[in-house]
PDB file of C-alpha atoms in Angstrom:
ATOM      1  CA  MET A1326      22.505  -6.341 -20.345  1.00  0.00           C
ATOM      2  CA  ALA A1327      24.131  -9.674 -21.222  1.00  0.00           C
ATOM      3  CA  GLY A1328      25.994 -11.025 -18.233  1.00  0.00           C
ATOM      4  CA  LEU A1329      25.227  -8.029 -16.012  1.00  0.00           C
ATOM      5  CA  PHE A1330      23.593 -10.139 -13.301  1.00  0.00           C
ATOM      6  CA  ASP A1331      25.212 -13.514 -13.976  1.00  0.00           C
ATOM      7  CA  LYS A1332      27.753 -13.276 -11.147  1.00  0.00           C
ATOM      8  CA  GLN A1333      25.168 -12.537  -8.454  1.00  0.00           C
ATOM      9  CA  ALA A1334      22.379 -14.798  -9.718  1.00  0.00           C
ATOM     10  CA  ASP A1335      22.234 -16.714  -6.429  1.00  0.00           C
ATOM     11  CA  LEU A1336      21.864 -13.472  -4.456  1.00  0.00           C
ATOM     12  CA  TYR A1337      19.110 -12.318  -6.776  1.00  0.00           C
ATOM     13  CA  LEU A1338      17.145 -15.471  -6.037  1.00  0.00           C
ATOM     14  CA  ASP A1339      16.274 -14.643  -2.433  1.00  0.00           C
ATOM     15  CA  ALA A1340      17.294 -11.022  -1.833  1.00  0.00           C
ATOM     16  CA  ARG A1341      14.787  -9.103  -3.909  1.00  0.00           C
ATOM     17  CA  PRO A1342      11.260  -8.129  -2.775  1.00  0.00           C
ATOM     18  CA  ASN A1343       8.157 -10.052  -3.797  1.00  0.00           C
ATOM     19  CA  TYR A1344       5.690  -8.373  -6.115  1.00  0.00           C
ATOM     20  CA  PRO A1345       2.194  -8.059  -4.581  1.00  0.00           C
ATOM     21  CA  SER A1346      -0.344 -10.551  -5.928  1.00  0.00           C
ATOM     22  CA  GLU A1347      -2.927  -7.803  -6.430  1.00  0.00           C
ATOM     23  CA  TRP A1348      -0.764  -6.284  -9.164  1.00  0.00           C
ATOM     24  CA  PHE A1349      -1.154  -9.414 -11.254  1.00  0.00           C
ATOM     25  CA  SER A1350      -4.878  -9.704 -10.532  1.00  0.00           C
ATOM     26  CA  LYS A1351      -5.404  -6.144 -11.777  1.00  0.00           C
ATOM     27  CA  LEU A1352      -3.337  -6.710 -14.909  1.00  0.00           C
ATOM     28  CA  ALA A1353      -5.127  -9.980 -15.652  1.00  0.00           C
ATOM     29  CA  GLY A1354      -8.419  -8.147 -15.286  1.00  0.00           C
ATOM     30  CA  LEU A1355      -7.381  -5.807 -18.106  1.00  0.00           C
ATOM     31  CA  THR A1356      -6.730  -8.519 -20.693  1.00  0.00           C
ATOM     32  CA  ASP A1357      -9.564  -9.954 -22.777  1.00  0.00           C
ATOM     33  CA  HIS A1358      -8.086 -13.448 -22.801  1.00  0.00           C
ATOM     34  CA  HIS A1359      -5.893 -15.476 -20.447  1.00  0.00           C
ATOM     35  CA  VAL A1360      -4.230 -17.960 -22.769  1.00  0.00           C
ATOM     36  CA  LEU A1361      -0.614 -16.821 -23.165  1.00  0.00           C
ATOM     37  CA  ALA A1362       1.697 -14.452 -21.277  1.00  0.00           C
ATOM     38  CA  TRP A1363       5.309 -13.473 -21.865  1.00  0.00           C
ATOM     39  CA  ASP A1364       7.563 -12.538 -18.947  1.00  0.00           C
ATOM     40  CA  ALA A1365      10.627 -10.891 -20.479  1.00  0.00           C
ATOM     41  CA  ALA A1366      13.917 -10.808 -18.541  1.00  0.00           C
ATOM     42  CA  THR A1367      12.360 -13.294 -16.152  1.00  0.00           C
ATOM     43  CA  GLY A1368      15.557 -13.833 -14.145  1.00  0.00           C
ATOM     44  CA  ASN A1369      14.723 -16.519 -11.594  1.00  0.00           C
ATOM     45  CA  GLY A1370      11.044 -16.497 -12.577  1.00  0.00           C
ATOM     46  CA  GLN A1371       9.720 -14.389  -9.715  1.00  0.00           C
ATOM     47  CA  ALA A1372       7.157 -12.469 -11.770  1.00  0.00           C
ATOM     48  CA  ALA A1373       6.439 -15.411 -14.078  1.00  0.00           C
ATOM     49  CA  LEU A1374       5.258 -17.516 -11.146  1.00  0.00           C
ATOM     50  CA  ALA A1375       2.684 -14.875 -10.229  1.00  0.00           C
ATOM     51  CA  VAL A1376       1.592 -14.444 -13.847  1.00  0.00           C
ATOM     52  CA  ALA A1377       1.032 -18.216 -14.086  1.00  0.00           C
ATOM     53  CA  ASP A1378      -1.786 -17.895 -11.552  1.00  0.00           C
ATOM     54  CA  HIS A1379      -3.840 -16.090 -14.195  1.00  0.00           C
ATOM     55  CA  TYR A1380      -2.766 -17.490 -17.594  1.00  0.00           C
ATOM     56  CA  GLU A1381      -2.814 -20.937 -19.135  1.00  0.00           C
ATOM     57  CA  ARG A1382       0.795 -20.694 -20.338  1.00  0.00           C
ATOM     58  CA  VAL A1383       3.729 -18.397 -19.651  1.00  0.00           C
ATOM     59  CA  ILE A1384       6.799 -18.027 -21.842  1.00  0.00           C
ATOM     60  CA  ALA A1385       9.555 -16.740 -19.543  1.00  0.00           C
ATOM     61  CA  THR A1386      12.675 -15.545 -21.336  1.00  0.00           C
ATOM     62  CA  ASP A1387      16.061 -14.247 -20.265  1.00  0.00           C
ATOM     63  CA  ILE A1388      19.433 -13.512 -21.790  1.00  0.00           C
ATOM     64  CA  SER A1389      21.176 -14.883 -18.677  1.00  0.00           C
ATOM     65  CA  GLU A1390      21.611 -18.643 -18.499  1.00  0.00           C
ATOM     66  CA  PRO A1391      22.859 -18.561 -14.848  1.00  0.00           C
ATOM     67  CA  GLN A1392      19.642 -16.806 -13.830  1.00  0.00           C
ATOM     68  CA  LEU A1393      17.481 -19.316 -15.696  1.00  0.00           C
ATOM     69  CA  LYS A1394      19.272 -22.239 -14.039  1.00  0.00           C
ATOM     70  CA  LEU A1395      17.953 -20.954 -10.702  1.00  0.00           C
ATOM     71  CA  ALA A1396      14.398 -20.426 -11.953  1.00  0.00           C
ATOM     72  CA  THR A1397      11.616 -22.176 -10.053  1.00  0.00           C
ATOM     73  CA  PRO A1398       9.966 -24.895 -12.184  1.00  0.00           C
ATOM     74  CA  HIS A1399       6.212 -24.609 -12.782  1.00  0.00           C
ATOM     75  CA  PRO A1400       3.967 -26.699 -15.047  1.00  0.00           C
ATOM     76  CA  LYS A1401       2.599 -23.602 -16.780  1.00  0.00           C
ATOM     77  CA  ILE A1402       5.951 -21.874 -17.329  1.00  0.00           C
ATOM     78  CA  ASP A1403       8.264 -22.513 -20.255  1.00  0.00           C
ATOM     79  CA  TYR A1404      11.664 -20.969 -19.478  1.00  0.00           C
ATOM     80  CA  ARG A1405      13.654 -20.072 -22.585  1.00  0.00           C
ATOM     81  CA  HIS A1406      17.142 -18.662 -23.089  1.00  0.00           C
ATOM     82  CA  THR A1407      17.121 -15.779 -25.571  1.00  0.00           C
ATOM     83  CA  PRO A1408      20.710 -14.886 -26.525  1.00  0.00           C
ATOM     84  CA  SER A1409      21.438 -11.468 -28.004  1.00  0.00           C
ATOM     85  CA  THR A1410      22.148 -13.148 -31.345  1.00  0.00           C
ATOM     86  CA  MET A1411      18.492 -14.164 -31.710  1.00  0.00           C
ATOM     87  CA  THR A1412      16.689 -12.262 -34.465  1.00  0.00           C
ATOM     88  CA  ASP A1413      13.381 -10.484 -33.957  1.00  0.00           C
ATOM     89  CA  ASP A1414      11.599 -13.012 -36.153  1.00  0.00           C
ATOM     90  CA  GLU A1415      13.066 -15.897 -34.133  1.00  0.00           C
ATOM     91  CA  LEU A1416      11.969 -14.243 -30.899  1.00  0.00           C
ATOM     92  CA  VAL A1417       8.443 -13.651 -32.171  1.00  0.00           C
ATOM     93  CA  GLU A1418       8.186 -17.297 -33.242  1.00  0.00           C
ATOM     94  CA  LEU A1419       9.582 -18.520 -29.911  1.00  0.00           C
ATOM     95  CA  ILE A1420       7.053 -16.523 -27.910  1.00  0.00           C
ATOM     96  CA  GLY A1421       4.023 -17.614 -29.881  1.00  0.00           C
ATOM     97  CA  GLY A1422       3.755 -15.672 -33.103  1.00  0.00           C
ATOM     98  CA  GLU A1423       2.067 -12.487 -34.219  1.00  0.00           C
ATOM     99  CA  SER A1424      -0.855 -11.201 -32.114  1.00  0.00           C
ATOM    100  CA  SER A1425      -0.692 -14.176 -29.740  1.00  0.00           C
ATOM    101  CA  VAL A1426       0.199 -12.777 -26.307  1.00  0.00           C
ATOM    102  CA  ASP A1427      -2.402 -11.567 -23.817  1.00  0.00           C
ATOM    103  CA  LEU A1428       0.018 -10.067 -21.276  1.00  0.00           C
ATOM    104  CA  ILE A1429       3.662  -8.994 -21.417  1.00  0.00           C
ATOM    105  CA  THR A1430       5.423  -8.288 -18.128  1.00  0.00           C
ATOM    106  CA  VAL A1431       8.894  -6.884 -17.470  1.00  0.00           C
ATOM    107  CA  ALA A1432       9.896  -6.631 -13.810  1.00  0.00           C
ATOM    108  CA  GLN A1433      12.845  -4.415 -12.827  1.00  0.00           C
ATOM    109  CA  ALA A1434      14.508  -4.874 -16.218  1.00  0.00           C
ATOM    110  CA  VAL A1435      13.078  -2.905 -19.143  1.00  0.00           C
ATOM    111  CA  HIS A1436      15.543  -0.059 -18.519  1.00  0.00           C
ATOM    112  CA  TRP A1437      18.357  -2.406 -19.619  1.00  0.00           C
ATOM    113  CA  PHE A1438      16.666  -3.217 -22.941  1.00  0.00           C
ATOM    114  CA  ASP A1439      17.224  -1.971 -26.451  1.00  0.00           C
ATOM    115  CA  LEU A1440      13.860  -0.226 -26.151  1.00  0.00           C
ATOM    116  CA  PRO A1441      13.020   0.399 -29.830  1.00  0.00           C
ATOM    117  CA  ARG A1442      13.742  -3.243 -30.641  1.00  0.00           C
ATOM    118  CA  PHE A1443      11.843  -4.618 -27.643  1.00  0.00           C
ATOM    119  CA  TYR A1444       8.811  -2.414 -28.218  1.00  0.00           C
ATOM    120  CA  ALA A1445       8.712  -3.413 -31.890  1.00  0.00           C
ATOM    121  CA  VAL A1446       8.647  -7.096 -30.916  1.00  0.00           C
ATOM    122  CA  ALA A1447       6.066  -6.425 -28.190  1.00  0.00           C
ATOM    123  CA  LYS A1448       3.749  -4.715 -30.655  1.00  0.00           C
ATOM    124  CA  ARG A1449       4.047  -7.692 -32.991  1.00  0.00           C
ATOM    125  CA  VAL A1450       3.269 -10.377 -30.420  1.00  0.00           C
ATOM    126  CA  LEU A1451       0.593  -8.586 -28.367  1.00  0.00           C
ATOM    127  CA  ARG A1452      -2.971  -9.650 -29.104  1.00  0.00           C
ATOM    128  CA  LYS A1453      -4.822  -6.864 -30.904  1.00  0.00           C
ATOM    129  CA  PRO A1454      -7.166  -5.871 -29.442  1.00  0.00           C
ATOM    130  CA  GLY A1455      -7.064  -7.055 -25.836  1.00  0.00           C
ATOM    131  CA  GLY A1456      -3.340  -7.493 -25.120  1.00  0.00           C
ATOM    132  CA  ILE A1457      -1.570  -5.573 -22.343  1.00  0.00           C
ATOM    133  CA  ILE A1458       2.071  -4.765 -21.639  1.00  0.00           C
ATOM    134  CA  ALA A1459       3.220  -3.782 -18.140  1.00  0.00           C
ATOM    135  CA  VAL A1460       6.693  -2.740 -17.002  1.00  0.00           C
ATOM    136  CA  TRP A1461       7.682  -1.900 -13.452  1.00  0.00           C
ATOM    137  CA  GLY A1462      10.609  -1.381 -11.137  1.00  0.00           C
ATOM    138  CA  TYR A1463      11.637  -0.085  -7.743  1.00  0.00           C
ATOM    139  CA  ASN A1464      14.363   2.270  -6.584  1.00  0.00           C
ATOM    140  CA  ASP A1465      14.222   2.738  -2.839  1.00  0.00           C
ATOM    141  CA  VAL A1466      13.592   0.859   0.384  1.00  0.00           C
ATOM    142  CA  VAL A1467      12.357   2.676   3.470  1.00  0.00           C
ATOM    143  CA  VAL A1468      13.436   1.128   6.774  1.00  0.00           C
ATOM    144  CA  SER A1469      13.807   3.732   9.532  1.00  0.00           C
ATOM    145  CA  PRO A1470      15.304   7.234   9.814  1.00  0.00           C
ATOM    146  CA  GLU A1471      18.461   5.832  11.450  1.00  0.00           C
ATOM    147  CA  PHE A1472      19.027   3.093   8.891  1.00  0.00           C
ATOM    148  CA  ASP A1473      17.994   5.190   5.897  1.00  0.00           C
ATOM    149  CA  GLU A1474      20.590   7.856   6.685  1.00  0.00           C
ATOM    150  CA  VAL A1475      23.344   5.232   6.495  1.00  0.00           C
ATOM    151  CA  GLN A1476      22.008   3.414   3.458  1.00  0.00           C
ATOM    152  CA  TYR A1477      21.537   6.644   1.460  1.00  0.00           C
ATOM    153  CA  ARG A1478      25.150   7.589   2.198  1.00  0.00           C
ATOM    154  CA  PHE A1479      26.170   4.104   1.025  1.00  0.00           C
ATOM    155  CA  HIS A1480      24.039   4.427  -2.122  1.00  0.00           C
ATOM    156  CA  ALA A1481      25.741   7.709  -3.003  1.00  0.00           C
ATOM    157  CA  GLN A1482      29.072   5.864  -3.041  1.00  0.00           C
ATOM    158  CA  THR A1483      27.725   3.381  -5.604  1.00  0.00           C
ATOM    159  CA  LEU A1484      26.696   6.012  -8.166  1.00  0.00           C
ATOM    160  CA  PRO A1485      29.909   5.940 -10.280  1.00  0.00           C
ATOM    161  CA  TYR A1486      29.586   2.173 -10.781  1.00  0.00           C
ATOM    162  CA  TRP A1487      26.118   1.876 -12.291  1.00  0.00           C
ATOM    163  CA  LYS A1488      25.526   1.512 -16.010  1.00  0.00           C
ATOM    164  CA  TYR A1489      24.347   4.820 -17.425  1.00  0.00           C
ATOM    165  CA  PRO A1490      22.106   6.032 -18.983  1.00  0.00           C
ATOM    166  CA  ASN A1491      20.051   2.865 -18.317  1.00  0.00           C
ATOM    167  CA  ILE A1492      20.003   3.034 -14.527  1.00  0.00           C
ATOM    168  CA  GLN A1493      18.917   6.676 -14.606  1.00  0.00           C
ATOM    169  CA  HIS A1494      15.434   5.445 -15.610  1.00  0.00           C
ATOM    170  CA  VAL A1495      15.261   3.609 -12.264  1.00  0.00           C
ATOM    171  CA  PHE A1496      16.550   6.576 -10.298  1.00  0.00           C
ATOM    172  CA  ASP A1497      13.845   8.662 -12.045  1.00  0.00           C
ATOM    173  CA  ALA A1498      11.117   6.072 -11.270  1.00  0.00           C
ATOM    174  CA  TYR A1499      10.500   5.549 -15.025  1.00  0.00           C
ATOM    175  CA  GLY A1500       9.363   9.174 -15.249  1.00  0.00           C
ATOM    176  CA  ALA A1501      11.292   9.658 -18.492  1.00  0.00           C
ATOM    177  CA  LEU A1502      11.047   6.102 -19.839  1.00  0.00           C
ATOM    178  CA  PRO A1503       9.745   5.961 -23.421  1.00  0.00           C
ATOM    179  CA  PHE A1504       6.568   3.867 -23.542  1.00  0.00           C
ATOM    180  CA  PRO A1505       4.754   4.005 -26.911  1.00  0.00           C
ATOM    181  CA  PHE A1506       1.526   2.341 -25.823  1.00  0.00           C
ATOM    182  CA  GLU A1507      -1.976   3.603 -25.086  1.00  0.00           C
ATOM    183  CA  SER A1508      -2.703   4.003 -21.375  1.00  0.00           C
ATOM    184  CA  VAL A1509      -4.986   1.501 -19.651  1.00  0.00           C
ATOM    185  CA  GLY A1510      -5.203   3.378 -16.367  1.00  0.00           C
ATOM    186  CA  MET A1511      -2.125   1.929 -14.647  1.00  0.00           C
ATOM    187  CA  GLY A1512       0.476   4.573 -15.384  1.00  0.00           C
ATOM    188  CA  SER A1513       1.494   6.039 -18.733  1.00  0.00           C
ATOM    189  CA  GLU A1514       4.532   7.550 -20.429  1.00  0.00           C
ATOM    190  CA  GLY A1515       5.730  10.406 -18.239  1.00  0.00           C
ATOM    191  CA  GLU A1516       3.271   9.547 -15.461  1.00  0.00           C
ATOM    192  CA  PRO A1517       4.110   6.167 -13.901  1.00  0.00           C
ATOM    193  CA  LEU A1518       1.817   4.690 -11.281  1.00  0.00           C
ATOM    194  CA  MET A1519       3.546   4.942  -7.909  1.00  0.00           C
ATOM    195  CA  LEU A1520       3.271   1.798  -5.765  1.00  0.00           C
ATOM    196  CA  GLU A1521       4.614   0.216  -2.592  1.00  0.00           C
ATOM    197  CA  MET A1522       5.897  -3.281  -1.845  1.00  0.00           C
ATOM    198  CA  PRO A1523       5.951  -4.202   1.850  1.00  0.00           C
ATOM    199  CA  LYS A1524       8.398  -6.902   2.887  1.00  0.00           C
ATOM    200  CA  THR A1525       9.380  -8.518   6.162  1.00  0.00           C
ATOM    201  CA  THR A1526      13.104  -9.142   6.177  1.00  0.00           C
ATOM    202  CA  SER A1527      16.157  -9.743   8.311  1.00  0.00           C
ATOM    203  CA  PHE A1528      19.338  -7.700   8.365  1.00  0.00           C
ATOM    204  CA  GLU A1529      21.035 -10.482   6.416  1.00  0.00           C
ATOM    205  CA  GLY A1530      18.293 -10.209   3.811  1.00  0.00           C
ATOM    206  CA  ILE A1531      18.747  -6.486   3.312  1.00  0.00           C
ATOM    207  CA  VAL A1532      22.524  -6.865   3.017  1.00  0.00           C
ATOM    208  CA  ARG A1533      22.071  -9.617   0.431  1.00  0.00           C
ATOM    209  CA  MET A1534      19.804  -7.246  -1.501  1.00  0.00           C
ATOM    210  CA  PHE A1535      22.546  -4.610  -1.501  1.00  0.00           C
ATOM    211  CA  LYS A1536      25.101  -7.203  -2.611  1.00  0.00           C
ATOM    212  CA  SER A1537      22.876  -8.162  -5.553  1.00  0.00           C
ATOM    213  CA  TRP A1538      23.254  -4.673  -7.059  1.00  0.00           C
ATOM    214  CA  SER A1539      25.231  -4.736 -10.303  1.00  0.00           C
ATOM    215  CA  ALA A1540      27.179  -1.661  -9.119  1.00  0.00           C
ATOM    216  CA  ILE A1541      28.641  -3.651  -6.217  1.00  0.00           C
ATOM    217  CA  VAL A1542      29.983  -6.318  -8.575  1.00  0.00           C
ATOM    218  CA  THR A1543      31.274  -3.738 -11.070  1.00  0.00           C
ATOM    219  CA  ALA A1544      33.120  -1.859  -8.320  1.00  0.00           C
ATOM    220  CA  ARG A1545      34.637  -5.063  -6.942  1.00  0.00           C
ATOM    221  CA  GLU A1546      35.950  -5.955 -10.389  1.00  0.00           C
ATOM    222  CA  LYS A1547      37.718  -2.575 -10.344  1.00  0.00           C
ATOM    223  CA  GLY A1548      39.239  -3.257  -6.950  1.00  0.00           C
ATOM    224  CA  VAL A1549      36.760  -1.192  -4.941  1.00  0.00           C
ATOM    225  CA  GLU A1550      34.805  -2.727  -2.065  1.00  0.00           C
ATOM    226  CA  LEU A1551      31.667  -0.660  -1.515  1.00  0.00           C
ATOM    227  CA  LEU A1552      30.415  -2.828   1.342  1.00  0.00           C
ATOM    228  CA  PRO A1553      33.402  -3.215   3.658  1.00  0.00           C
ATOM    229  CA  GLU A1554      32.910  -4.860   7.054  1.00  0.00           C
ATOM    230  CA  SER A1555      33.030  -1.479   8.781  1.00  0.00           C
ATOM    231  CA  LEU A1556      30.023  -0.276   6.774  1.00  0.00           C
ATOM    232  CA  VAL A1557      28.164  -3.564   7.323  1.00  0.00           C
ATOM    233  CA  ARG A1558      28.649  -3.114  11.078  1.00  0.00           C
ATOM    234  CA  GLU A1559      27.389   0.463  10.859  1.00  0.00           C
ATOM    235  CA  LEU A1560      24.329  -0.697   8.933  1.00  0.00           C
ATOM    236  CA  GLU A1561      23.755  -3.469  11.482  1.00  0.00           C
ATOM    237  CA  THR A1562      23.777  -1.008  14.368  1.00  0.00           C
ATOM    238  CA  ALA A1563      21.369   1.297  12.549  1.00  0.00           C
ATOM    239  CA  TRP A1564      19.141  -1.702  11.773  1.00  0.00           C
ATOM    240  CA  GLY A1565      18.897  -2.519  15.476  1.00  0.00           C
ATOM    241  CA  GLY A1566      21.005  -5.645  15.594  1.00  0.00           C
ATOM    242  CA  ALA A1567      21.588  -8.665  13.375  1.00  0.00           C
ATOM    243  CA  ASP A1568      18.737 -10.673  14.909  1.00  0.00           C
ATOM    244  CA  LEU A1569      16.009  -8.052  14.451  1.00  0.00           C
ATOM    245  CA  ILE A1570      13.293  -8.727  11.855  1.00  0.00           C
ATOM    246  CA  ARG A1571      11.857  -5.562  10.333  1.00  0.00           C
ATOM    247  CA  ASN A1572       8.961  -4.557   8.101  1.00  0.00           C
ATOM    248  CA  VAL A1573      10.309  -2.445   5.243  1.00  0.00           C
ATOM    249  CA  VAL A1574       8.689  -0.800   2.226  1.00  0.00           C
ATOM    250  CA  TYR A1575      10.087  -0.783  -1.298  1.00  0.00           C
ATOM    251  CA  LYS A1576       9.033   2.182  -3.449  1.00  0.00           C
ATOM    252  CA  ALA A1577       7.859   0.935  -6.832  1.00  0.00           C
ATOM    253  CA  PHE A1578       6.485   2.313 -10.101  1.00  0.00           C
ATOM    254  CA  MET A1579       4.574   0.839 -13.053  1.00  0.00           C
ATOM    255  CA  ILE A1580       3.507   1.723 -16.575  1.00  0.00           C
ATOM    256  CA  ALA A1581       0.979  -0.390 -18.479  1.00  0.00           C
ATOM    257  CA  GLY A1582      -0.590  -0.006 -21.896  1.00  0.00           C
ATOM    258  CA  LYS A1583      -1.959  -1.543 -25.054  1.00  0.00           C
ATOM    259  CA  VAL A1584      -1.358  -1.264 -28.771  1.00  0.00           C
ATOM    260  CA  SER A1585      -3.504   1.424 -30.329  1.00  0.00           C
ATOM    261  CA  VAL A1586      -5.743  -0.035 -33.056  1.00  0.00           C
TER     262      VAL A1586
END
């Protein structure tokens, strides 16, 4: 996934939904200790900031330097660039060593990973017993019948420009995502926990969210504009006008587990 979101890092910063604080409270309640957490593919640090409310220290890593440059500083968070050339042993040492991590989080990103490699590293660094890993994502935003009809037609036009098979895990709400960890009651392999993320946003905000999709950038690089002004105007009309603030709901899904011992 190296470089996939570099070109729209600034859009990513303010366009994506916020993860509910109760998610992190529940996950923290499942770990035996609250010393060290690892937020993988942290991006701009959105999830890491919430994790820091519950753990003494957070290692927040990402392969994208442009994303990390926009990350919000926090005294408990140590942002680290992890290039694809880094070995597993180097990554384990960077994070904290064997059996050192109380919570691993991956927000809207695990589907891009080399899963066997990531899971092997996760099993090494998770505290045993007592450590938890949680991965989650979202794949839909519900606005209104009028707006949703237009946005679903728009989404259909983006399908050829996503990176497959990775993005299919998101479209399938992680229903087929491999997850070799023992369930802790917050989703499991083949049975993700279905969740909702409410957000109050403007029309500009929703358009910025669309523009942050990697498919939009990929299409543009191929000379295809998936969000022409005519479509933006159609979306604006369906929204109810550029000045209207709406409450929307993002459809999310989570799987959490622990290393079997």
